XYZ file of C-alpha atoms in Angstrom:
781
model
C 24.396 18.872 7.788
C 23.653 18.333 4.116
C 26.885 16.399 3.606
C 26.203 14.288 6.688
C 22.734 13.417 5.368
C 24.212 12.318 2.044
C 26.739 10.132 3.827
C 24.001 8.421 5.834
C 21.960 7.873 2.682
C 24.927 6.321 0.890
C 25.697 4.076 3.859
C 22.140 2.762 3.755
C 21.963 2.238 -0.016
C 21.858 -1.230 -1.518
C 25.331 -2.747 -1.914
C 25.996 -5.719 -4.232
C 27.812 -8.592 -2.488
C 28.206 -10.908 -5.473
C 26.269 -13.653 -7.207
C 24.495 -16.391 -5.278
C 25.876 -19.788 -6.244
C 22.899 -21.505 -4.617
C 20.329 -19.470 -6.536
C 22.187 -19.751 -9.835
C 22.473 -23.526 -9.624
C 18.911 -24.149 -8.435
C 17.294 -21.703 -10.874
C 19.031 -23.528 -13.743
C 17.619 -26.933 -12.750
C 15.412 -28.055 -15.679
C 11.719 -27.538 -14.903
C 9.286 -30.050 -16.503
C 6.634 -28.009 -18.317
C 4.861 -30.480 -20.609
C 4.867 -34.114 -21.670
C 3.180 -36.582 -23.992
C 3.308 -40.169 -25.160
C 4.655 -40.700 -28.661
C 3.750 -44.370 -28.954
C 3.507 -47.304 -26.580
C 5.433 -46.681 -23.388
C 7.614 -43.937 -24.867
C 7.323 -40.736 -22.867
C 8.574 -37.391 -24.086
C 9.058 -34.541 -21.599
C 9.861 -30.904 -22.324
C 11.781 -28.830 -19.785
C 12.355 -25.114 -19.384
C 15.933 -24.150 -18.522
C 17.205 -20.741 -17.391
C 20.514 -19.938 -19.032
C 22.212 -17.230 -16.959
C 25.192 -16.991 -19.276
C 23.084 -16.056 -22.292
C 20.249 -14.480 -20.272
C 17.566 -16.572 -21.988
C 15.122 -19.364 -21.255
C 15.818 -22.469 -23.314
C 13.871 -25.661 -23.799
C 15.127 -29.227 -23.929
C 13.224 -32.420 -24.660
C 13.993 -35.827 -23.226
C 12.622 -39.027 -24.732
C 12.407 -42.051 -22.436
C 12.284 -45.478 -24.067
C 14.966 -48.000 -23.155
C 17.289 -45.091 -22.576
C 17.055 -41.332 -22.214
C 17.722 -39.237 -25.314
C 18.060 -35.469 -24.937
C 17.479 -32.967 -27.712
C 17.799 -29.203 -27.497
C 14.637 -27.656 -28.869
C 14.864 -24.949 -31.437
C 13.498 -21.610 -30.298
C 11.665 -21.600 -33.630
C 9.095 -24.115 -32.363
C 6.250 -22.247 -30.672
C 3.994 -25.264 -30.075
C 3.606 -28.909 -31.051
C 1.007 -31.647 -30.665
C 0.789 -35.383 -31.308
C -2.142 -36.814 -33.264
C -4.643 -39.261 -31.709
C -3.003 -42.219 -33.477
C 0.401 -40.926 -32.326
C 1.615 -41.297 -35.918
C 1.735 -37.571 -36.692
C 3.011 -34.409 -35.110
C 1.914 -30.823 -35.747
C 4.462 -28.027 -35.316
C 3.870 -24.282 -35.250
C 7.170 -22.732 -36.263
C 8.316 -19.111 -36.363
C 11.692 -18.262 -37.909
C 13.612 -15.065 -38.600
C 11.757 -11.997 -39.893
C 8.450 -13.263 -38.436
C 8.076 -16.009 -41.035
C 5.588 -18.551 -39.743
C 4.899 -22.117 -40.836
C 2.442 -24.863 -39.960
C 4.011 -28.306 -40.407
C 2.596 -31.820 -40.254
C 5.118 -34.616 -39.774
C 4.407 -38.320 -40.239
C 7.395 -39.864 -38.527
C 10.434 -38.360 -40.232
C 8.414 -37.410 -43.332
C 7.125 -33.850 -43.755
C 3.570 -34.578 -44.873
C 2.344 -30.982 -45.238
C 3.728 -27.508 -44.713
C 2.300 -24.041 -45.289
C 3.802 -20.587 -44.961
C 1.119 -18.695 -42.996
C 3.081 -15.448 -42.539
C 0.628 -13.431 -44.626
C -2.495 -14.982 -43.106
C -2.172 -13.848 -39.486
C 0.154 -12.477 -36.824
C 1.793 -14.461 -33.999
C 0.728 -17.935 -32.914
C -1.060 -17.717 -29.538
C 0.082 -20.250 -26.963
C -1.095 -18.779 -23.636
C -3.189 -20.999 -21.370
C -6.348 -18.990 -22.042
C -5.950 -18.798 -25.856
C -3.986 -21.857 -26.994
C -5.459 -24.339 -29.470
C -3.716 -27.163 -31.349
C -5.920 -30.119 -32.223
C -6.038 -32.760 -34.948
C -9.334 -33.857 -36.464
C -10.222 -37.559 -36.016
C -9.139 -38.303 -39.626
C -5.833 -36.488 -39.013
C -6.294 -34.435 -42.180
C -7.237 -31.176 -40.452
C -5.675 -29.089 -37.726
C -6.977 -26.132 -35.721
C -4.808 -23.588 -33.918
C -5.100 -20.054 -32.526
C -3.293 -16.992 -33.870
C -3.634 -13.230 -33.717
C -5.827 -11.828 -36.506
C -4.029 -9.832 -39.217
C -5.802 -6.590 -40.073
C -5.440 -5.759 -43.779
C -7.484 -2.544 -43.840
C -5.559 0.408 -45.307
C -7.681 2.914 -43.346
C -5.161 4.779 -41.128
C -7.765 5.294 -38.434
C -8.369 1.564 -38.167
C -4.632 1.089 -37.828
C -4.593 3.195 -34.657
C -8.112 2.652 -33.350
C -8.097 1.414 -29.753
C -8.650 -2.314 -29.398
C -8.756 -3.883 -25.903
C -6.179 -6.551 -25.101
C -5.999 -9.457 -22.637
C -3.971 -7.635 -19.998
C -0.636 -8.282 -18.329
C 1.878 -10.103 -20.595
C -0.718 -9.927 -23.398
C -0.601 -6.369 -24.676
C -0.368 -7.557 -28.304
C -3.117 -10.174 -27.928
C -6.357 -8.534 -28.974
C -8.142 -10.599 -31.625
C -7.469 -14.310 -31.187
C -8.760 -16.290 -34.148
C -9.107 -20.017 -34.758
C -7.518 -21.153 -38.010
C -8.400 -24.398 -39.759
C -5.603 -26.036 -41.780
C -6.560 -28.885 -44.122
C -4.411 -30.998 -46.399
C -4.882 -33.882 -48.808
C -2.311 -36.590 -48.347
C -0.192 -37.499 -51.317
C -0.899 -41.066 -52.541
C 2.827 -41.690 -53.009
C 3.629 -40.489 -49.450
C 5.400 -37.354 -50.596
C 4.787 -33.863 -49.297
C 1.323 -32.462 -50.079
C 1.307 -29.950 -52.901
C 0.218 -26.362 -52.338
C -3.051 -26.839 -54.230
C -3.929 -29.567 -51.730
C -3.568 -27.211 -48.749
C -6.322 -24.989 -47.322
C -6.219 -22.435 -44.512
C -9.412 -20.752 -43.288
C -10.059 -18.362 -40.402
C -13.158 -19.329 -38.450
C -15.159 -16.171 -37.707
C -16.063 -15.218 -34.159
C -19.693 -15.211 -33.130
C -21.130 -11.678 -33.348
C -23.509 -10.206 -30.790
C -25.198 -6.833 -30.739
C -22.098 -5.146 -29.323
C -18.886 -7.132 -29.716
C -17.860 -10.498 -31.165
C -17.126 -13.594 -29.126
C -13.404 -14.344 -29.322
C -12.938 -18.090 -29.705
C -9.924 -20.000 -28.389
C -9.007 -23.310 -26.689
C -10.577 -25.168 -29.607
C -10.661 -28.959 -29.914
C -12.143 -31.292 -32.543
C -14.987 -33.675 -31.700
C -15.816 -34.782 -35.262
C -14.656 -33.661 -38.683
C -17.235 -30.873 -38.671
C -17.771 -30.222 -34.947
C -15.449 -28.189 -32.750
C -15.788 -27.182 -29.118
C -14.109 -23.962 -27.997
C -14.132 -21.409 -25.235
C -15.485 -17.984 -26.099
C -14.081 -14.861 -24.444
C -16.565 -12.006 -24.040
C -16.275 -8.253 -23.639
C -17.836 -6.386 -20.738
C -20.726 -4.072 -21.547
C -18.374 -1.082 -21.630
C -16.144 -2.767 -24.212
C -13.350 -4.099 -22.001
C -11.416 -7.332 -22.156
C -10.587 -7.966 -18.512
C -7.079 -9.251 -17.785
C -7.062 -13.018 -18.218
C -3.839 -14.251 -16.645
C -4.533 -15.972 -13.325
C -8.261 -15.146 -13.435
C -10.864 -17.925 -13.331
C -13.918 -15.637 -13.232
C -13.933 -14.024 -16.666
C -17.040 -13.774 -18.884
C -16.544 -16.775 -21.153
C -18.363 -19.970 -22.047
C -18.079 -23.215 -23.987
C -19.331 -23.055 -27.568
C -20.152 -25.683 -30.169
C -18.935 -24.710 -33.630
C -20.344 -26.386 -36.730
C -18.397 -26.523 -39.996
C -20.750 -26.956 -42.970
C -19.293 -29.230 -45.614
C -19.970 -26.824 -48.474
C -18.649 -23.487 -47.147
C -16.362 -23.019 -44.169
C -17.031 -19.291 -44.161
C -20.617 -19.888 -43.002
C -19.780 -21.889 -39.866
C -22.246 -21.500 -37.001
C -21.769 -21.323 -33.236
C -23.967 -22.047 -30.216
C -23.172 -21.532 -26.554
C -23.804 -24.662 -24.483
C -23.011 -23.352 -20.984
C -24.994 -20.940 -18.779
C -24.264 -17.206 -18.982
C -23.425 -16.789 -15.279
C -20.570 -19.317 -15.347
C -17.003 -18.777 -16.517
C -16.232 -21.968 -18.463
C -12.939 -23.038 -20.058
C -10.683 -25.928 -21.085
C -13.038 -28.198 -23.106
C -11.894 -31.834 -23.381
C -13.623 -34.512 -25.487
C -13.869 -38.149 -24.383
C -13.980 -40.702 -27.210
C -15.195 -44.300 -27.177
C -14.522 -46.497 -30.204
C -13.380 -43.324 -32.018
C -16.732 -41.636 -31.385
C -17.119 -38.535 -29.157
C -19.379 -39.363 -26.225
C -18.740 -36.714 -23.542
C -17.368 -33.222 -23.166
C -15.765 -31.981 -19.932
C -14.773 -28.469 -18.852
C -13.876 -26.330 -15.828
C -16.384 -23.837 -14.454
C -16.304 -20.972 -11.938
C -18.787 -18.207 -11.169
C -18.435 -15.024 -13.202
C -17.331 -12.229 -10.904
C -16.363 -12.377 -7.257
C -12.928 -13.706 -6.253
C -10.535 -14.091 -9.165
C -9.790 -17.698 -8.286
C -12.131 -19.988 -6.426
C -13.214 -23.598 -6.031
C -13.534 -25.124 -9.503
C -16.529 -27.143 -10.667
C -15.926 -29.965 -13.125
C -18.856 -30.148 -15.533
C -19.745 -32.430 -18.417
C -22.094 -32.782 -21.361
C -23.435 -36.038 -22.749
C -22.864 -35.561 -26.469
C -25.581 -38.069 -27.347
C -28.408 -36.715 -25.164
C -27.174 -33.122 -24.882
C -27.613 -33.076 -21.084
C -25.190 -31.031 -18.990
C -24.119 -32.293 -15.567
C -22.097 -30.911 -12.679
C -19.716 -33.789 -12.031
C -17.737 -32.273 -9.134
C -19.503 -29.321 -7.471
C -18.138 -26.493 -5.354
C -17.116 -27.591 -1.859
C -17.753 -24.890 0.719
C -16.533 -26.745 3.795
C -14.527 -30.005 3.889
C -16.431 -32.806 5.612
C -13.481 -33.272 7.989
C -10.622 -30.900 8.858
C -8.323 -32.629 6.358
C -11.082 -33.797 4.032
C -11.493 -33.055 0.344
C -11.695 -29.236 0.076
C -12.905 -29.076 -3.536
C -11.053 -28.683 -6.827
C -8.302 -26.056 -7.034
C -6.743 -26.819 -10.367
C -4.494 -25.188 -12.900
C -6.213 -22.973 -15.484
C -6.558 -25.932 -17.884
C -6.870 -29.682 -17.739
C -4.049 -31.702 -19.257
C -4.451 -32.004 -23.026
C -5.112 -35.725 -22.536
C -6.648 -36.127 -19.044
C -8.233 -39.590 -19.320
C -7.264 -42.952 -17.747
C -9.103 -46.241 -18.180
C -9.163 -48.966 -15.539
C -11.714 -51.134 -13.705
C -13.921 -50.809 -16.808
C -14.330 -47.129 -16.093
C -12.905 -43.855 -17.368
C -11.255 -41.420 -14.977
C -10.207 -37.803 -15.367
C -6.765 -37.138 -13.903
C -6.088 -33.704 -12.414
C -3.728 -32.047 -9.997
C -5.408 -30.008 -7.291
C -4.398 -27.975 -4.263
C -5.350 -29.749 -1.037
C -4.485 -27.444 1.864
C -0.775 -26.592 1.454
C 0.196 -29.135 -1.207
C -0.915 -30.303 -4.642
C -2.025 -33.873 -5.156
C -3.135 -36.129 -8.035
C -6.855 -36.884 -8.190
C -8.647 -39.629 -10.145
C -12.231 -38.533 -10.842
C -14.793 -41.070 -12.052
C -16.190 -39.636 -15.294
C -19.656 -41.017 -14.547
C -20.186 -40.623 -10.793
C -17.706 -37.865 -9.942
C -16.227 -40.011 -7.147
C -12.738 -38.807 -6.237
C -9.654 -40.808 -5.320
C -6.521 -39.147 -3.973
C -3.804 -41.051 -5.853
C -0.914 -39.411 -3.981
C -2.043 -39.173 -0.368
C 0.442 -37.492 1.935
C 0.905 -40.221 4.556
C 4.111 -40.059 6.588
C 6.409 -39.547 3.630
C 7.943 -36.415 2.121
C 5.749 -33.348 1.566
C 5.448 -33.930 -2.181
C 3.492 -31.606 -4.415
C 2.537 -33.094 -7.779
C 1.917 -31.912 -11.329
C -0.002 -33.970 -13.912
C 1.424 -33.529 -17.414
C -0.255 -36.163 -19.632
C -1.872 -39.568 -19.925
C -1.812 -42.072 -22.770
C -5.647 -42.150 -22.634
C -5.335 -45.709 -21.387
C -3.441 -46.789 -18.259
C -0.334 -44.598 -18.001
C 0.388 -41.045 -16.932
C 3.377 -38.731 -16.706
C 3.729 -36.590 -13.590
C 6.379 -34.586 -11.819
C 6.762 -34.064 -8.107
C 8.898 -32.058 -5.695
C 9.196 -30.958 -2.097
C 10.397 -27.601 -0.792
C 13.913 -29.078 -0.616
C 13.794 -31.594 -3.499
C 13.770 -30.321 -7.097
C 11.270 -31.680 -9.588
C 11.621 -35.303 -10.657
C 9.626 -36.906 -13.477
C 7.676 -40.121 -12.935
C 5.785 -42.596 -15.100
C 2.673 -43.979 -13.431
C 1.298 -47.306 -14.699
C -1.805 -49.257 -13.715
C -1.273 -53.011 -13.768
C -3.840 -55.735 -14.414
C -4.951 -55.466 -10.783
C -5.443 -51.697 -11.122
C -2.510 -51.049 -8.817
C -0.706 -47.802 -9.546
C 3.056 -48.218 -9.793
C 5.445 -45.281 -10.077
C 8.779 -45.310 -11.893
C 11.171 -42.373 -11.656
C 12.218 -41.431 -15.177
C 14.388 -38.439 -14.409
C 15.763 -36.501 -11.454
C 18.086 -33.500 -11.504
C 21.782 -33.682 -10.735
C 22.987 -31.280 -8.060
C 26.450 -30.389 -6.852
C 27.504 -32.083 -3.627
C 27.656 -28.705 -1.873
C 24.092 -27.793 -2.806
C 22.765 -31.270 -2.045
C 24.344 -31.233 1.392
C 22.914 -27.781 2.077
C 19.416 -28.880 1.002
C 19.660 -31.990 3.192
C 20.084 -29.709 6.204
C 16.723 -28.016 5.582
C 13.553 -29.312 7.206
C 10.117 -28.379 5.797
C 6.952 -28.761 7.863
C 3.389 -27.448 7.983
C 2.459 -25.527 11.127
C -1.183 -24.830 12.079
C -1.877 -21.269 13.210
C -4.175 -22.358 15.987
C -5.641 -18.959 16.834
C -6.836 -18.426 13.271
C -7.738 -21.902 11.979
C -7.627 -23.217 9.310
C -4.707 -20.876 8.563
C -1.419 -22.750 8.402
C 2.170 -21.959 7.453
C 4.784 -23.791 5.462
C 7.893 -23.601 7.633
C 11.400 -24.233 6.286
C 14.299 -24.212 8.745
C 17.830 -25.483 9.181
C 18.135 -28.676 11.246
C 21.508 -27.614 12.619
C 20.571 -24.013 13.371
C 17.306 -24.986 15.048
C 19.107 -27.204 17.568
C 22.211 -25.118 18.187
C 22.584 -22.521 20.911
C 22.731 -18.792 20.453
C 20.306 -16.483 18.646
C 17.722 -18.046 16.355
C 18.192 -17.516 12.607
C 16.405 -14.479 11.204
C 12.873 -15.468 10.156
C 11.685 -14.295 6.752
C 7.890 -14.162 6.349
C 6.692 -14.511 2.742
C 2.927 -14.033 2.237
C 1.795 -15.196 -1.195
C 0.056 -13.008 -3.770
C -3.398 -13.304 -5.257
C -4.825 -13.204 -2.636
C -6.458 -16.412 -3.885
C -3.392 -18.557 -4.464
C -1.480 -20.881 -2.143
C 2.064 -21.394 -0.936
C 2.439 -25.115 -1.612
C 5.189 -27.597 -0.837
C 6.419 -27.455 -4.438
C 10.089 -26.672 -5.055
C 10.671 -22.975 -5.760
C 14.319 -22.055 -6.431
C 13.968 -18.384 -5.504
C 12.409 -19.307 -2.166
C 14.572 -22.220 -1.070
C 17.744 -20.338 -1.994
C 16.804 -17.794 0.676
C 16.702 -20.602 3.229
C 20.165 -21.653 2.039
C 21.327 -18.116 2.818
C 20.599 -18.884 6.477
C 17.008 -17.716 6.973
C 14.095 -19.551 8.528
C 11.174 -19.207 6.116
C 7.538 -18.672 7.106
C 5.053 -18.972 4.208
C 1.547 -18.504 5.666
C -1.614 -19.564 3.854
C -3.869 -16.867 5.228
C -7.653 -16.495 4.881
C -8.487 -16.418 1.170
C -5.942 -19.069 0.188
C -7.064 -21.862 -2.105
C -7.258 -25.481 -1.007
C -9.268 -25.046 2.205
C -12.856 -24.790 0.902
C -14.819 -22.047 -0.837
C -15.979 -20.527 2.447
C -12.356 -19.766 3.357
C -11.985 -17.868 0.070
C -15.204 -15.888 0.324
C -14.496 -14.987 3.941
C -11.760 -12.573 2.849
C -13.958 -10.555 0.475
C -14.485 -7.106 1.955
C -11.772 -7.722 4.574
C -8.567 -7.364 2.565
C -6.072 -5.282 4.497
C -7.283 -6.538 7.865
C -8.054 -10.256 8.008
C -5.186 -11.333 5.729
C -2.722 -8.983 7.446
C -3.745 -10.165 10.926
C -3.422 -13.824 9.876
C 0.146 -13.241 8.738
C 1.054 -11.299 11.886
C -0.381 -14.111 13.971
C 1.730 -16.664 12.076
C 4.825 -14.820 13.298
C 3.494 -14.831 16.860
C 2.799 -18.556 16.615
C 6.365 -19.310 15.553
C 7.709 -17.142 18.387
C 5.549 -19.036 20.914
C 6.816 -22.330 19.514
C 10.415 -21.206 19.939
C 11.098 -21.427 16.201
C 12.069 -17.760 16.013
C 12.333 -14.780 18.317
C 11.372 -11.126 18.510
C 13.709 -8.650 16.904
C 14.860 -11.117 14.226
C 12.102 -10.752 11.643
C 11.973 -9.575 8.015
C 9.170 -9.702 5.466
C 8.952 -9.913 1.683
C 6.062 -10.311 -0.732
C 4.931 -9.790 -4.321
C 1.689 -8.253 -5.602
C -0.958 -8.916 -2.921
C 1.834 -10.413 -0.824
C 3.556 -7.026 -1.172
C 0.276 -5.382 -0.138
C 0.263 -7.478 3.047
C 3.960 -6.852 3.725
C 3.517 -3.096 3.268
C 0.572 -3.155 5.658
C 2.589 -5.088 8.250
C 5.467 -2.622 8.396
C 2.989 0.255 8.792
C 0.580 -1.333 11.259
C 3.254 -3.119 13.308
C 6.280 -0.843 12.900
C 8.464 -2.688 15.447
C 7.733 -6.204 14.228
C 10.003 -6.384 11.176
C 13.554 -5.116 10.791
C 13.326 -4.724 6.997
C 11.044 -5.389 4.029
C 11.368 -6.194 0.333
C 8.331 -5.610 -1.905
C 7.893 -6.682 -5.527
C 5.222 -4.883 -7.580
C 3.198 -4.244 -4.409
C -0.372 -2.969 -4.253
C -0.059 0.244 -2.231
C -3.020 2.552 -2.968
C -6.062 0.511 -3.975
C -8.200 3.463 -5.036
C -5.572 4.617 -7.501
C -5.008 1.070 -8.769
C -8.645 0.743 -9.856
C -8.211 3.083 -12.823
C -4.911 1.672 -14.078
C -4.940 -2.096 -13.642
C -5.983 -4.686 -16.234
C -8.293 -6.181 -13.583
C -10.315 -3.230 -12.195
C -13.008 -5.630 -11.010
C -10.461 -7.073 -8.532
C -10.615 -3.855 -6.523
C -14.392 -3.817 -6.177
C -14.794 -7.561 -5.554
C -11.955 -8.063 -3.083
C -12.556 -4.913 -1.055
C -16.361 -5.058 -1.061
C -16.909 -1.695 -2.754
C -20.219 -1.699 -4.606
C -21.653 0.480 -7.337
C -25.130 1.945 -6.999
C -26.551 -1.028 -8.889
C -24.530 -3.754 -7.144
C -21.066 -5.218 -7.441
C -18.981 -4.808 -10.572
C -19.512 -8.343 -11.775
C -22.979 -9.081 -10.432
C -25.356 -10.567 -13.046
C -27.671 -8.200 -14.885
C -31.295 -9.189 -15.069
C -32.269 -7.545 -18.346
C -30.521 -9.233 -21.268
C -30.817 -8.088 -24.858
C -32.620 -10.878 -26.689
C -30.928 -9.866 -29.928
C -27.644 -11.190 -28.532
C -28.946 -14.776 -28.476
C -26.424 -16.823 -30.488
C -27.411 -18.987 -33.418
C -28.808 -22.399 -32.514
C -27.910 -24.091 -35.775
C -28.196 -27.855 -35.404
C -25.286 -30.193 -35.878
C -25.572 -32.535 -38.848
C -27.328 -35.769 -37.910
C -24.534 -37.738 -39.506
C -22.244 -37.288 -36.513
C -24.840 -38.362 -33.913
C -24.094 -35.457 -31.600
C -26.981 -33.759 -29.859
C -28.116 -30.382 -31.126
C -27.609 -27.571 -28.602
C -31.250 -26.614 -29.082
C -32.373 -29.939 -27.635
C -30.427 -29.743 -24.380
C -31.932 -29.683 -20.927
C -29.916 -26.522 -20.309
C -31.012 -24.307 -23.196
C -28.471 -21.622 -24.131
C -29.573 -18.200 -22.978
C -28.725 -14.680 -24.089
C -25.220 -13.511 -23.316
C -24.881 -11.833 -19.955
C -23.213 -8.448 -20.168
C -20.696 -7.875 -17.398
C -21.372 -4.356 -16.099
C -18.632 -1.725 -16.086
C -16.864 -0.722 -12.885
C -18.453 2.133 -10.988
C -16.929 5.574 -11.140
C -14.442 6.265 -8.389
C -16.378 8.545 -6.045
C -14.819 10.366 -3.067
C -16.660 7.973 -0.772
C -15.317 4.875 -2.552
C -11.816 6.301 -2.717
C -11.840 7.087 0.987
C -12.982 3.552 1.792
C -10.200 2.084 -0.342
C -7.606 4.489 1.033
C -8.253 3.401 4.611
C -7.584 -0.265 3.736
C -4.438 0.538 1.739
C -0.838 0.411 2.997
C -0.346 4.042 1.966
C -2.621 5.037 4.859
C 0.081 3.884 7.303
C 3.155 5.270 5.570
C 3.838 7.784 8.375
C 4.531 4.929 10.788
C 6.998 2.943 8.665
C 10.482 2.777 10.151
C 11.743 -0.494 8.643
C 14.078 -0.012 5.645
C 12.146 -0.893 2.488
C 13.384 -2.270 -0.830
C 10.895 -1.897 -3.708
C 11.263 -3.871 -6.931
C 9.055 -3.072 -9.930
C 8.559 -4.262 -13.494
C 8.159 -1.290 -15.805
C 5.752 -3.151 -18.118
C 3.484 -4.389 -15.327
C -0.140 -3.965 -16.424
C -1.603 -5.617 -13.325
C -0.097 -3.564 -10.514
C 1.076 -0.560 -12.458
C 4.584 0.770 -11.664
C 3.122 3.950 -10.188
C 2.069 1.961 -7.123
C 5.643 1.120 -6.138
C 7.057 4.415 -7.368
C 4.524 6.388 -5.335
C 5.359 4.364 -2.220
C 9.072 4.972 -2.781
C 8.610 8.734 -2.821
C 6.115 8.659 0.057
C 8.591 6.825 2.296
C 11.510 8.948 1.173
C 9.590 12.103 1.969
C 8.767 11.180 5.569
C 10.601 12.816 8.490
C 13.950 11.072 8.974
C 13.788 10.697 12.713
C 11.391 9.199 15.242
C 8.554 6.758 14.729
C 5.593 9.098 14.686
C 3.710 10.752 17.489
C 0.645 10.183 19.591
C -1.186 7.265 21.132
C -1.988 5.748 17.751
C 1.633 4.872 17.115
C 2.031 3.508 20.651
C -0.873 1.159 20.040
C 0.705 0.057 16.804
C 3.952 -0.848 18.564
C 2.162 -2.814 21.266
C 0.104 -4.775 18.742
C 3.258 -6.216 17.244
C 5.537 -8.748 18.904
C 8.788 -6.932 18.224
C 10.956 -4.766 20.453
C 13.175 -3.228 17.789
C 14.792 0.067 18.701
C 13.721 3.226 16.903
C 15.332 3.951 13.542
C 15.495 6.861 11.137
C 12.611 7.053 8.695
C 12.870 7.293 4.950
C 15.330 4.439 4.325
C 14.149 3.125 0.973
C 15.669 1.795 -2.247
C 14.042 0.861 -5.528
C 15.055 -1.255 -8.520
C 13.129 -0.822 -11.780
C 13.308 -3.446 -14.544
C 12.523 -2.347 -18.124
C 10.503 -4.837 -20.155
C 9.429 -6.856 -17.108
C 5.758 -7.495 -16.396
C 4.038 -8.370 -13.128
C 5.975 -11.568 -12.400
C 9.457 -10.044 -12.976
C 10.381 -13.434 -14.361
C 13.095 -12.639 -16.896
C 16.317 -14.581 -16.319
C 18.442 -11.593 -15.327
C 15.615 -9.720 -13.599
C 14.678 -12.702 -11.416
C 18.315 -13.273 -10.424
C 19.011 -9.618 -9.627
C 15.738 -9.358 -7.685
C 16.742 -12.331 -5.569
C 20.221 -10.984 -4.931
C 18.890 -7.526 -4.086
C 16.512 -8.947 -1.467
C 19.345 -11.044 -0.047
C 21.687 -8.040 0.164
C 19.008 -5.743 1.622
C 18.343 -8.171 4.427
C 22.074 -8.673 4.989
C 22.258 -4.958 5.749
C 19.232 -4.628 8.009
C 17.891 -8.018 9.158
C 19.737 -8.130 12.482
C 19.583 -4.459 13.422
């Protein structure tokens, strides 16, 4: 019997069937990641490229003037920025042995360079920390780097310091550095005695300092920056993908006599999470400041407010407010942007200034022009009857041109130059499109994407991708793969995703539902999920399968499911609650036991906010009413010489910092509540074979979640589907008729060094191929 059991186990283990030529080719298509204008109509675009041969991500830059010139970027360059006059470029460079340099180039001339290796640790280039800004005179530069501790005290060397969470374990003390140089009169490189580097101190409160980042110059002695705050129990909550963190916009003043005595004043309210400051200039004078704003606490991503500050009067204004319900079913749902605005977001036409943003609008991203005075919004890339394009805004020239990229589920990213003519008509010119093999292009041409409303659970809708030939031919329908997105507050958009579309090229029909909680449908749709995770989102996804069956797109008994993070949470729920619905499942870093996750994740507040578990004094991130007045930041006035309003004179007076309360202790009652809404509660009813994929360095959904699920499934009885009426009800609630299978069929892949996204070149490829091979084994059983 023991030998027979081993033979069955081996027969059901994951078997490698070879590399996927479709995935390999599509994953290596250059992805536009940034762009800028380097003078006149000359656009420069940087692409990320996955190199499977060398197992690295590389970067290339293409310059578009009268022809396209390609250069292969050195991995030494960590960040670069073009000056306002477009005559200079700043480069942050890191070479072998952690030697770091700040360089200023004027054309082909190196104007200034400083070895900063002994001043700080790594340059910080994450969305939530990155700074790289020239002063108006182009003789100063600010950037963000990790503070270098020089204390010889061994206890300080090992004393615990909170970090910024997943992918940011080494990022603990971001610091803004000011680099100044005096230009040589004979246009040679500035001498060392004409170079200055100063660390700008964080603003101290009673408990912890404010950690400044995202800094940008307004005048020679005025800087605006975002300030990250600690919670009252000394945490830095995980920042990646979170729009609700305690942080605000601060005005930093640099006295002319001593940089070490710079002052800081918060200019945004304490109950708003504010980020991405951008300064609007007129005749070289700063006139307005813009930033993104979300509520502190609650859902981790939500409808974004665009706010502004008149730098002359000091009055703050909400330019684009939260939209709770669109005025019409397909009307403007509110702003659902990237974490930051483009570095240069401004366009000028019709004697007005517009802010250009990309935003999720239902199941696609579009380009919006927002009037900087009235907040009126124009959709510059309306859907119409054309392809299902999703757009990304990369840069503007601060005048009448912008660089964007666009894609569809079946069309890789192409780069476009948008230009406004004298009649304010927007014309698009394709600068670059990828080259595909004829085999891949023909295969992509056979795929048909569409958006399907889930009528029983409006406004839920699914992005459907299916083969034209297979959908019209006789015989069994292709196996349908359901892919709920993570978050839960993200969206499956019509953007090109190599790892998704390659699955369709393997012969599957794809169902990507945007369930309750998805962005792009109004704030009400997001808030509706809070306290209902594990039921409302799971039922939406199950209903999307039923809808496609009713439409004849797919059929019972030919279903599989895969998901990552919260998508893995939903997928794990589905195979437990509806054990006959899916033939197999593949889960990447799934949330399995929410109560256990609360004490290990970098975002413990996610558990309490999303699942509606409150502490005795309220929710984890609810505002506290009793502030410590000693934490009121300095209200030092800006020098009158720059004509900017003093923060003290604003209509919205800065208030004491709000302390974000700590999470409640995990009580038996709370744990029981969270257990009942977790997939682990249904593990006894799982009969579908399950593949689990984890990143060993995941700080968001810690590896123990997937590992625990692996052992829980493996330890179940290997025959039958459970007992009692409860399991019968589960079977009836699904739409499947799959025959009973042995329990305990599970496999797990574990990737060292990979974080939550499992995005390394080899790890992403192997993860894709493993899911493909798992479903080859079990999808049609």
